[in-house]
mmCIF file of C-alpha atoms in Angstrom:
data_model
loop_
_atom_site.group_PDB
_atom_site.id
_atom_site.type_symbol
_atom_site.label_atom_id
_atom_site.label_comp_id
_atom_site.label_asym_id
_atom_site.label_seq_id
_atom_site.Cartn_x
_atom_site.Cartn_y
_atom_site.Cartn_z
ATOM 1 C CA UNK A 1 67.318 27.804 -35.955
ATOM 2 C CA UNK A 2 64.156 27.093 -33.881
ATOM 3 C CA UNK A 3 64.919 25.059 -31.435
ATOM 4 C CA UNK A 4 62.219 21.693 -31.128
ATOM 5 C CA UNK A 5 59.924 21.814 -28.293
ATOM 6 C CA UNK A 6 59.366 18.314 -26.257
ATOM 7 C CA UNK A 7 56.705 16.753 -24.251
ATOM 8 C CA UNK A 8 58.271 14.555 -21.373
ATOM 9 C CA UNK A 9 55.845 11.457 -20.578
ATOM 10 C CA UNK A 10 55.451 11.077 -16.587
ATOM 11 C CA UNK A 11 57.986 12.454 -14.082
ATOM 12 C CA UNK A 12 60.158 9.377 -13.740
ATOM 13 C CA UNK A 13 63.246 10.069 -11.959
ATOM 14 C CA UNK A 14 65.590 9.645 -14.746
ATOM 15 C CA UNK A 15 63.891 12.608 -16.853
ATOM 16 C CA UNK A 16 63.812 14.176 -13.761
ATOM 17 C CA UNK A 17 67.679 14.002 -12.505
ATOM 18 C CA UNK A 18 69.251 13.142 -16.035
ATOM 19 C CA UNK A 19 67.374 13.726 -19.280
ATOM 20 C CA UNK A 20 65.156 17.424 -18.557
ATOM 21 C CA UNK A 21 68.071 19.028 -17.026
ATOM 22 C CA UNK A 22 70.534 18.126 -19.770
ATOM 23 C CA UNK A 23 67.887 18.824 -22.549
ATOM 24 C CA UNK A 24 66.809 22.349 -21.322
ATOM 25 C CA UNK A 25 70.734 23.165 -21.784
ATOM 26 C CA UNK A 26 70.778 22.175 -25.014
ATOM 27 C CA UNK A 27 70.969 24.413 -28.458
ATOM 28 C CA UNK A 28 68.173 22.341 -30.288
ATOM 29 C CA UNK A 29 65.446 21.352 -27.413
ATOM 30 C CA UNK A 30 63.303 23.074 -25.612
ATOM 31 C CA UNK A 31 60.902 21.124 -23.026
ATOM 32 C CA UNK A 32 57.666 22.482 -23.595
ATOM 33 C CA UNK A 33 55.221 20.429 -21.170
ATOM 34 C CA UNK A 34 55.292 17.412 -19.015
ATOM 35 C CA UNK A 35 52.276 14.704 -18.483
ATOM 36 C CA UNK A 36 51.819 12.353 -15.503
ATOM 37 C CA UNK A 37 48.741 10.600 -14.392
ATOM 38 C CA UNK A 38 49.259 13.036 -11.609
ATOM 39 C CA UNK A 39 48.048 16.755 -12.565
ATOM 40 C CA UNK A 40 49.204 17.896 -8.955
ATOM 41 C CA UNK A 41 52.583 15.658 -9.721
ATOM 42 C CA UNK A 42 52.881 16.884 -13.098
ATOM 43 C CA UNK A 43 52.393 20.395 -12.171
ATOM 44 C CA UNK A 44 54.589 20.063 -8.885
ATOM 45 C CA UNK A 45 57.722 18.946 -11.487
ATOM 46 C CA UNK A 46 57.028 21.967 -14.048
ATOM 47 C CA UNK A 47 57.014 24.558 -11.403
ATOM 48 C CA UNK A 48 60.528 22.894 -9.795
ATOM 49 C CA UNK A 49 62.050 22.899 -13.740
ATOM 50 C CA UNK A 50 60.387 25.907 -14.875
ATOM 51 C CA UNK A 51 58.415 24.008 -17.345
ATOM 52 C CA UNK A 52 55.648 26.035 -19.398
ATOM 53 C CA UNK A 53 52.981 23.199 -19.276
ATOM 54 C CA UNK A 54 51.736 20.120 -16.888
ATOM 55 C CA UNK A 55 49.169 17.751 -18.310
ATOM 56 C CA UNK A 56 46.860 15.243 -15.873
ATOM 57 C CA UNK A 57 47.426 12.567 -18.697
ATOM 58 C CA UNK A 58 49.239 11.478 -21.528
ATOM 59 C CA UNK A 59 46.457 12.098 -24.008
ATOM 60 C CA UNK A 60 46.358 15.548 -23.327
ATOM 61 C CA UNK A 61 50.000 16.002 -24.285
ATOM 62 C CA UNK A 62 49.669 14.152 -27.314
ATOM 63 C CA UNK A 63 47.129 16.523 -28.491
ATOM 64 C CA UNK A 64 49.113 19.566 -27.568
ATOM 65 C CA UNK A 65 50.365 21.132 -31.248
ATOM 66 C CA UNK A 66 53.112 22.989 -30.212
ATOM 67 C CA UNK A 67 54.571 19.631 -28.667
ATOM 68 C CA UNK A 68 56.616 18.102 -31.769
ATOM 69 C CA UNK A 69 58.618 15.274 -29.824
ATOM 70 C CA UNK A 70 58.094 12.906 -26.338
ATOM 71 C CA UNK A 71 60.816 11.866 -24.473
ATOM 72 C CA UNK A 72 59.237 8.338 -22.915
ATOM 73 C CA UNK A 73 61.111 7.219 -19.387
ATOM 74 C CA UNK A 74 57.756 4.599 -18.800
ATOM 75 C CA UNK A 75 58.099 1.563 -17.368
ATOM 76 C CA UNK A 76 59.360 -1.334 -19.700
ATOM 77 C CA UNK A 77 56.638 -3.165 -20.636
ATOM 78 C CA UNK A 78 54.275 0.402 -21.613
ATOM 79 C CA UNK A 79 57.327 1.731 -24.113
ATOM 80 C CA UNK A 80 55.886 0.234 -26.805
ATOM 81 C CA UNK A 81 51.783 1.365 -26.443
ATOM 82 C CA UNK A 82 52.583 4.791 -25.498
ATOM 83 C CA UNK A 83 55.582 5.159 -28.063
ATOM 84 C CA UNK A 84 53.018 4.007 -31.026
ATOM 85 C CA UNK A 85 50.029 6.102 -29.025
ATOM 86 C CA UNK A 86 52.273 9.734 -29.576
ATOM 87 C CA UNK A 87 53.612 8.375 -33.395
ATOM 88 C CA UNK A 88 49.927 8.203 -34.248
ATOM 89 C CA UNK A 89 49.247 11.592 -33.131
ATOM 90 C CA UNK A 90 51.833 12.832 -35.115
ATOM 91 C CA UNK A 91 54.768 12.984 -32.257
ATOM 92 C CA UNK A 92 58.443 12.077 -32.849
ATOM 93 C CA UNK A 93 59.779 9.375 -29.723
ATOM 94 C CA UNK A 94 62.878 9.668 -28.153
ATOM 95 C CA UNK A 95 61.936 6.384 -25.800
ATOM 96 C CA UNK A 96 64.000 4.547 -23.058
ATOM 97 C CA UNK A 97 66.041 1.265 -23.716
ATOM 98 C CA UNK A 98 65.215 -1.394 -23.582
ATOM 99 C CA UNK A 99 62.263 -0.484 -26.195
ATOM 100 C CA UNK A 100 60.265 -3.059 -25.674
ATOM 101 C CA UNK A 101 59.418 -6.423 -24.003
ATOM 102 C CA UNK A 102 60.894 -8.407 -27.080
ATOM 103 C CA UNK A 103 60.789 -8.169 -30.753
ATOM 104 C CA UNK A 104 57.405 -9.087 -31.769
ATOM 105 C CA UNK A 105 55.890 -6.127 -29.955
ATOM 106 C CA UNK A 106 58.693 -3.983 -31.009
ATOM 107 C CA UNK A 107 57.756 -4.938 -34.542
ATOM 108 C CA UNK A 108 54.367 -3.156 -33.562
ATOM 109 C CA UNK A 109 55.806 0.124 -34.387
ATOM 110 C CA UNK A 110 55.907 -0.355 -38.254
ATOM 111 C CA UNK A 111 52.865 1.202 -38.129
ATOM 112 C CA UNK A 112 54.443 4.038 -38.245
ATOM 113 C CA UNK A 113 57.656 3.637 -39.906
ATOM 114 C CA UNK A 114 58.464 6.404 -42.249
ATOM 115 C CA UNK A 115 55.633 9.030 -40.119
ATOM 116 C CA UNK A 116 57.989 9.865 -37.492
ATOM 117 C CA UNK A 117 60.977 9.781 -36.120
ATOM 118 C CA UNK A 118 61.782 6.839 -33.384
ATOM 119 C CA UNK A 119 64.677 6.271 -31.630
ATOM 120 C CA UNK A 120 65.671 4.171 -28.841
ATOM 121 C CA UNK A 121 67.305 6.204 -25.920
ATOM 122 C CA UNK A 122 71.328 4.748 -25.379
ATOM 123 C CA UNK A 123 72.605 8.018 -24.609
ATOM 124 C CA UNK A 124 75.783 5.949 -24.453
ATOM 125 C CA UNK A 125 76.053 6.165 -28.352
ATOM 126 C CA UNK A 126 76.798 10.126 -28.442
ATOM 127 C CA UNK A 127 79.634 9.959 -25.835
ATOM 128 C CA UNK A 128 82.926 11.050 -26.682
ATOM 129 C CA UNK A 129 84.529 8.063 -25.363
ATOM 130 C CA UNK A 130 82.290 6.023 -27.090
ATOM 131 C CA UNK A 131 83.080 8.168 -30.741
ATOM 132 C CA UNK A 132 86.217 8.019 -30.170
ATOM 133 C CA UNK A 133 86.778 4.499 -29.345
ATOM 134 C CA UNK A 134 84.677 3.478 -32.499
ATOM 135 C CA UNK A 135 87.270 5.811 -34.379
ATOM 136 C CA UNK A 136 90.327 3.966 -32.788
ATOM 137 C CA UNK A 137 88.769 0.472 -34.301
ATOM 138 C CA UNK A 138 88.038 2.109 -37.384
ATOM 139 C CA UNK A 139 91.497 3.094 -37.759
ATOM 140 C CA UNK A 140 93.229 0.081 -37.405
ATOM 141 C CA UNK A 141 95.098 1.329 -34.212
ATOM 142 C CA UNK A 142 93.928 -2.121 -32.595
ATOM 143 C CA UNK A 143 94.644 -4.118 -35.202
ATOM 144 C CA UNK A 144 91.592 -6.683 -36.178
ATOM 145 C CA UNK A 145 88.836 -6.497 -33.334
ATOM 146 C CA UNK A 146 88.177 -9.655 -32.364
ATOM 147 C CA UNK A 147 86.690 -9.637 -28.766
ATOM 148 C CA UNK A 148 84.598 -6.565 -26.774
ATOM 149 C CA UNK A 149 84.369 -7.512 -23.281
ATOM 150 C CA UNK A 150 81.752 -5.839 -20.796
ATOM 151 C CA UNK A 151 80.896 -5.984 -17.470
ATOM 152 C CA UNK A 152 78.067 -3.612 -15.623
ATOM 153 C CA UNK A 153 76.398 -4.382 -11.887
ATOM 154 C CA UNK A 154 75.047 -2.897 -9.510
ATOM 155 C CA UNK A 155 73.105 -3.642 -5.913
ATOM 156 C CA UNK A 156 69.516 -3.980 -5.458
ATOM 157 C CA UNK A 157 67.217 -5.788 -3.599
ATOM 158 C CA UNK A 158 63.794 -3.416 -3.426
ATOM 159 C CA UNK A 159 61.168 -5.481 -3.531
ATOM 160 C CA UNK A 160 59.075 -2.295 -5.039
ATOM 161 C CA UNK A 161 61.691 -1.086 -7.640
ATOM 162 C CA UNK A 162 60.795 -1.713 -10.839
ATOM 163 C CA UNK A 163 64.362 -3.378 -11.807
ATOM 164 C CA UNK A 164 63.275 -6.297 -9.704
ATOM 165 C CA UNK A 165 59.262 -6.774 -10.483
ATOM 166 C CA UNK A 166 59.417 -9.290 -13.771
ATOM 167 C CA UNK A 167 55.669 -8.659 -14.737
ATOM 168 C CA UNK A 168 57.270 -4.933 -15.980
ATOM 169 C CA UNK A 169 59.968 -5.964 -17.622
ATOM 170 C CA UNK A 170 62.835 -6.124 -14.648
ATOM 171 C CA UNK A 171 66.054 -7.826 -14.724
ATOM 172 C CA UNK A 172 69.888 -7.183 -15.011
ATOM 173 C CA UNK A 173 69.090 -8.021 -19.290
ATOM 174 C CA UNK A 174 66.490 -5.844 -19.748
ATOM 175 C CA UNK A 175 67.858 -2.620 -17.696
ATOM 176 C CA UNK A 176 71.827 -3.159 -18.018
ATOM 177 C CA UNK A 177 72.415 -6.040 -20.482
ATOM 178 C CA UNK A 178 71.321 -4.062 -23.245
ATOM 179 C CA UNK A 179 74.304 -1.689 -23.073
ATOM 180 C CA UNK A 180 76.638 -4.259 -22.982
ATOM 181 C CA UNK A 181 74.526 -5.293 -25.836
ATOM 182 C CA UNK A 182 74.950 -1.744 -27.999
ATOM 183 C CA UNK A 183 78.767 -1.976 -26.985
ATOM 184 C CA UNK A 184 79.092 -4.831 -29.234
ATOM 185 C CA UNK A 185 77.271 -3.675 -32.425
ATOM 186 C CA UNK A 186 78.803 -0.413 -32.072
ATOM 187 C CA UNK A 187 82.227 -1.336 -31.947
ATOM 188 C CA UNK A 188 81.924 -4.313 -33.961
ATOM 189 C CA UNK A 189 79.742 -2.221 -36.809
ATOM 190 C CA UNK A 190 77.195 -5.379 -37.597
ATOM 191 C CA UNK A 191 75.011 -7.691 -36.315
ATOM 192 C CA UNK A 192 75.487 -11.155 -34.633
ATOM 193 C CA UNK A 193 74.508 -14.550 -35.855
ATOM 194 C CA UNK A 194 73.895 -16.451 -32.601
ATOM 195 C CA UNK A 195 73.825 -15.944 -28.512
ATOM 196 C CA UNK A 196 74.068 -18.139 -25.445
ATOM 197 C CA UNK A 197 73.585 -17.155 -22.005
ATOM 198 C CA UNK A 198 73.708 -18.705 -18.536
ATOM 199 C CA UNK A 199 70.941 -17.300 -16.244
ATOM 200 C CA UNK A 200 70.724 -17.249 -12.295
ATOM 201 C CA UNK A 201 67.149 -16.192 -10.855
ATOM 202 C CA UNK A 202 66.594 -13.877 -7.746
ATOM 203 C CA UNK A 203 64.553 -16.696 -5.486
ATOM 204 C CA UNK A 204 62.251 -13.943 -4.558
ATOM 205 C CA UNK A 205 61.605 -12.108 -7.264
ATOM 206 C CA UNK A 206 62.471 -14.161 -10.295
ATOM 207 C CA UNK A 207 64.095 -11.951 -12.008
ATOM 208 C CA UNK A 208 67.163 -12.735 -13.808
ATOM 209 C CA UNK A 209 70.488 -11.069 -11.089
ATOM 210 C CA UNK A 210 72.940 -12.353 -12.763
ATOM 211 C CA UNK A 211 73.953 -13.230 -16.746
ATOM 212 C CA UNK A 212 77.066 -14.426 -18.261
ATOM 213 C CA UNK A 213 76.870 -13.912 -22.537
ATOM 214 C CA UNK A 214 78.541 -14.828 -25.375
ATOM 215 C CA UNK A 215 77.577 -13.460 -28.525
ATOM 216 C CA UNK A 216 79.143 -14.561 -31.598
ATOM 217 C CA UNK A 217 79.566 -11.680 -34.326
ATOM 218 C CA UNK A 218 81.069 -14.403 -36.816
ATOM 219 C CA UNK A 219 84.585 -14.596 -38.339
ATOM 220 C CA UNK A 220 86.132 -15.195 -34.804
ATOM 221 C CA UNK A 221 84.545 -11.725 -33.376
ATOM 222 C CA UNK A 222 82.628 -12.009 -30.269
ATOM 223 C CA UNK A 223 80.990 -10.178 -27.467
ATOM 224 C CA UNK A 224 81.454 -11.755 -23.848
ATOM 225 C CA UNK A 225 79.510 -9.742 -20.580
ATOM 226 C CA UNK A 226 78.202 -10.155 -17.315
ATOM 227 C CA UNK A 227 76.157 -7.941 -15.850
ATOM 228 C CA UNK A 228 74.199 -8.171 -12.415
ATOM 229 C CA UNK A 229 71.660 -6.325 -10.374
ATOM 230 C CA UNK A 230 73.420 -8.270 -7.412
ATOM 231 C CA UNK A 231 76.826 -7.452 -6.976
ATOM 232 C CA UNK A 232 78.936 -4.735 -6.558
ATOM 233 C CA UNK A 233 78.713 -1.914 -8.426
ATOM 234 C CA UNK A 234 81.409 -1.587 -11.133
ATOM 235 C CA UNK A 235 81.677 -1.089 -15.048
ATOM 236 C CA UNK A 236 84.305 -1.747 -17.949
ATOM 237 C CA UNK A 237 84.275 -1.867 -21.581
ATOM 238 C CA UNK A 238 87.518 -3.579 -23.372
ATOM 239 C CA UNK A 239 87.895 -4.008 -26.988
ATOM 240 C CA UNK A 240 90.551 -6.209 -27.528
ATOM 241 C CA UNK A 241 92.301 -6.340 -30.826
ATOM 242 C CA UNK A 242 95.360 -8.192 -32.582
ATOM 243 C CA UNK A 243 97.521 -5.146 -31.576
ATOM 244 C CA UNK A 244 96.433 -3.194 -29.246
ATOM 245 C CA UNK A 245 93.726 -3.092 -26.348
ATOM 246 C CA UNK A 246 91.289 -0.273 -25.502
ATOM 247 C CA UNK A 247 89.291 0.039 -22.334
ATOM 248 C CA UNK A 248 86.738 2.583 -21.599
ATOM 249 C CA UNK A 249 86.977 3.804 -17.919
ATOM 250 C CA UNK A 250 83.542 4.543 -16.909
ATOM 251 C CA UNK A 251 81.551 3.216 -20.152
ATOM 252 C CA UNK A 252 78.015 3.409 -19.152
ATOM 253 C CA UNK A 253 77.597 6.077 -16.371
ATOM 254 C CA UNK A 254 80.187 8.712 -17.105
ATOM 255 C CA UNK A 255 80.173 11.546 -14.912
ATOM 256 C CA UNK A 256 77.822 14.408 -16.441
ATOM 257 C CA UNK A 257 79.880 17.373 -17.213
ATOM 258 C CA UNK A 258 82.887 15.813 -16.213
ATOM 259 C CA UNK A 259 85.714 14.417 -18.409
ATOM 260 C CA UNK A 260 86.271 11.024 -18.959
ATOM 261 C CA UNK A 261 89.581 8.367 -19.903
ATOM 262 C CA UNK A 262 90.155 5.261 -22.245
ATOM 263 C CA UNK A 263 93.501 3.413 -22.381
ATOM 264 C CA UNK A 264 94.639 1.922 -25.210
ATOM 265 C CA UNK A 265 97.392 -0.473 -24.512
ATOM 266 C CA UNK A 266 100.264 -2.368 -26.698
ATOM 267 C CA UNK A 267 101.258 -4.678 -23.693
ATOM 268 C CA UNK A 268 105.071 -4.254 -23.638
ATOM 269 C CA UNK A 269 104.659 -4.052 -20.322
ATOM 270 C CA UNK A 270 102.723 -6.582 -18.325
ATOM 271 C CA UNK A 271 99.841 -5.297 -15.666
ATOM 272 C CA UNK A 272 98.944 -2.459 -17.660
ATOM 273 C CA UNK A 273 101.912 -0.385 -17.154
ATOM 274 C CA UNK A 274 102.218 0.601 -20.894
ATOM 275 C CA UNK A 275 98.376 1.603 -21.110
ATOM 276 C CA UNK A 276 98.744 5.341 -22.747
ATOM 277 C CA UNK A 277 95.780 7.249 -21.005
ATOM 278 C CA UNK A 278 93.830 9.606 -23.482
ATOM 279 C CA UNK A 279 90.964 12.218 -21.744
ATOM 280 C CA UNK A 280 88.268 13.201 -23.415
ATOM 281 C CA UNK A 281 86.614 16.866 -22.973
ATOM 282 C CA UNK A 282 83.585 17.545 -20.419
ATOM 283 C CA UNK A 283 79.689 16.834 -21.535
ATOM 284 C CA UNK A 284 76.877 15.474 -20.678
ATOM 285 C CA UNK A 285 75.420 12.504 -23.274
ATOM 286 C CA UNK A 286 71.978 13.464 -22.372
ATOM 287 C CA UNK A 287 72.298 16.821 -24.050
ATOM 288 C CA UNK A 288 74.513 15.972 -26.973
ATOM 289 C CA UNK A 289 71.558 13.342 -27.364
ATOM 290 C CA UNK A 290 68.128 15.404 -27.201
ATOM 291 C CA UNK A 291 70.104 17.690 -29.721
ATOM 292 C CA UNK A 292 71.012 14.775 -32.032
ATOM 293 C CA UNK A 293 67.746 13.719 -32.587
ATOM 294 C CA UNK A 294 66.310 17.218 -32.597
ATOM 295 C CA UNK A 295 68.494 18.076 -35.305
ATOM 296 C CA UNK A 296 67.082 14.671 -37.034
ATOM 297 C CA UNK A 297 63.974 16.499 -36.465
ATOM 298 C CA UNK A 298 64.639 19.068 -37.796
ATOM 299 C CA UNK A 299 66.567 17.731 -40.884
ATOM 300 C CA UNK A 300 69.952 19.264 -40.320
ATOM 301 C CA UNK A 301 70.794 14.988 -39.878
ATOM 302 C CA UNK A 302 69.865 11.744 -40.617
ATOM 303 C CA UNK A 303 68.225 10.092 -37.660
ATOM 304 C CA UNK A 304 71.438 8.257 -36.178
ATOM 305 C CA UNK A 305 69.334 5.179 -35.147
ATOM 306 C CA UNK A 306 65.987 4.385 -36.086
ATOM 307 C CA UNK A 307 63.271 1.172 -35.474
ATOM 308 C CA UNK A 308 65.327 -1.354 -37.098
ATOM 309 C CA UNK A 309 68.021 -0.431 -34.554
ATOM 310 C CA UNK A 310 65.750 -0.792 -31.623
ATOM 311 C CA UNK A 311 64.259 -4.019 -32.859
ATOM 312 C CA UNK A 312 67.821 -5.538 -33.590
ATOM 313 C CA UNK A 313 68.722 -4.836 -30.410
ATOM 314 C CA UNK A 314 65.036 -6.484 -29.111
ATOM 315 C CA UNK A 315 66.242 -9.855 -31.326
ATOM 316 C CA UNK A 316 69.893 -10.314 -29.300
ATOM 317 C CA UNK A 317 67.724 -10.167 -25.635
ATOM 318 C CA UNK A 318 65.290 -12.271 -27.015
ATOM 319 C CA UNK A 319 68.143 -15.031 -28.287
ATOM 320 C CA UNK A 320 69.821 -14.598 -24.790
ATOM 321 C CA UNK A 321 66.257 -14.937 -22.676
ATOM 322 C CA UNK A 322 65.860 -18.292 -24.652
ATOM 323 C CA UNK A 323 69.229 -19.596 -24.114
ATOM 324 C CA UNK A 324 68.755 -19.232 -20.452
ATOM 325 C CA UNK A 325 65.776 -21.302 -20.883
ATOM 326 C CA UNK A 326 66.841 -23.668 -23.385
ATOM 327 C CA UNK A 327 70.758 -23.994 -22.519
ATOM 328 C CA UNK A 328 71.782 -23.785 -25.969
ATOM 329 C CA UNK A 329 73.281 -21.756 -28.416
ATOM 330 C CA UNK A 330 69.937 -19.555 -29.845
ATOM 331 C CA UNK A 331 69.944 -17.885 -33.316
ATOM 332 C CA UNK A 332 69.545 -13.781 -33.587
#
């Protein structure tokens, strides 16, 4: 098995702290070179993770051979140019959520649907917890599924992060809503007919801190979240059935190379006393994600999700960005 070597596009802190580290442990990726607009930055970061190669620009990597996939941790609103600039040279694109600024530019990448392998980055989706939940609601252990609830926040009022400038794609939607987002389809298995959404604005930056969702998966099924840039930070996932209820611990950020819990609980006994606790082995998402789509690469697996994923996912933000606007229920 050779393992599939990876150009990482800019040293953003997340491939930095979370994705390199996790990828250079796994048993199908190897990072091969990193690009920033930075040769002295991009050079600083290979010698630090004992990367083989540091570009002064994004072109360069794209014209490297031996590179055969990009991980790309941009900024929101260049996901979509620099994703379809690496497909056209021939690159495979792991790229960050959310993919793009909304579905019409997502749709962009058709270009080269069927060249290369895409896939947006919810590292989420290769969890244990997250398998293993789906499994539980595949089994019929909860009964029918009828609601997943989600809540994710966080604090932050930078005026120079990028989760709070709007002209780069910032907002609580945009970075955290889209998980809640995946938590839905994936538990749920389809897609949603309609969305509403109830907004509230940073003053200062205009960015949405705040939004309350429904979105209606038909049949009586929905997904209700909040999440907020502006509040403390916590995070729960519940899928509530006709039976039983499950509830992922720490959904979104679970500790990397630590273990994590869900509950599933028949409610014979009120405050959550009969919640049966169920821990799931040590990993790290990041990993057991590079190698997933590696393997894809490499055609040991189907990709798990490709451009119509990403663009679905596009759709629901763009129904819940026009709610907010319009104050009405807006179609997917």
């Amino acid at each position: 098995m050779k393992k599939v070597n990876w150009g990482i596009l800019s040293t953003a802190k997340i491939g930095r702290e979370k994705v390199i580290p996790a990828m250079q442990k796994g048993q199908w990726s190897h990072i091969g070179a990193i690009a920033s607009r930075s040769l002295a930055q991009a050079q600083k970061v290979a010698r630090e993770m004992g990367i083989a190669k540091a570009y002064g620009s994004y072109d360069e990597l794209f014209a490297d051979p031996d590179i055969e996939a990009i991980y790309n941790p941009l900024p929101n609103d260049q996901h979509v140019a620099m994703t379809l600039a690496a497909a056209r040279a021939g690159k495979h694109v792991l790229c960050e959520k959310p993919f793009a600024m909304n579905a019409r530019q997502a749709e962009e990448l058709r270009e080269v649907a069927g060249k290369v392998h895409i896939m947006e980055a919810f590292m989420v989706r290769f969890h244990p917890q997250w398998l293993r939940s789906r499994e539980l609601v595949r089994s019929g252990a909860l009964g029918e599924l009828r609601t997943v609830q989600a809540f994710f926040s966080y604090f932050n009022r930078q005026p120079d992060n990028i989760r709070n400038l709007p002209e780069v794609g910032g907002g609580a939607l945009y970075d955290i809503g889209c998980y809640a987002i995946v938590a839905g389809r994936f538990l749920f298995e389809s897609e949603p007919l309609r969305a509403v959404a109830l907004i509230d604005r940073d003053p200062d930056f205009q960015t949405d801190r705040t939004v309350t969702a429904i979105v209606d998966f038909g049949d009586g099924r929905r997904l209700d979240f909040t999440v907020s840039t502006q509040s403390v930070p916590y995070q729960r996932v519940q899928a509530i059935g006709t039976k039983k209820r499950l509830e992922l611990e720490i959904p979104f950020n679970a500790p990397l190379g630590g273990a994590t819990r869900i509950f599933v609980d028949d409610a014979s006994a009120p405050g959550g006393a009969s919640a049966v606790a169920e821990t799931l082995s040590p990993c790290d998402m990041y990993a057991l994600q590079g190698d997933a789509f590696s393997q894809a690469v490499r055609g040991e697996i189907d990709l798990p999700y490709g451009l119509d994923d990403a663009i679905s996912n596009m759709r629901i933000l763009d129904a819940l960005y026009q709610s907010g606007s319009s104050g009405r229920w807006e179609n997917v």
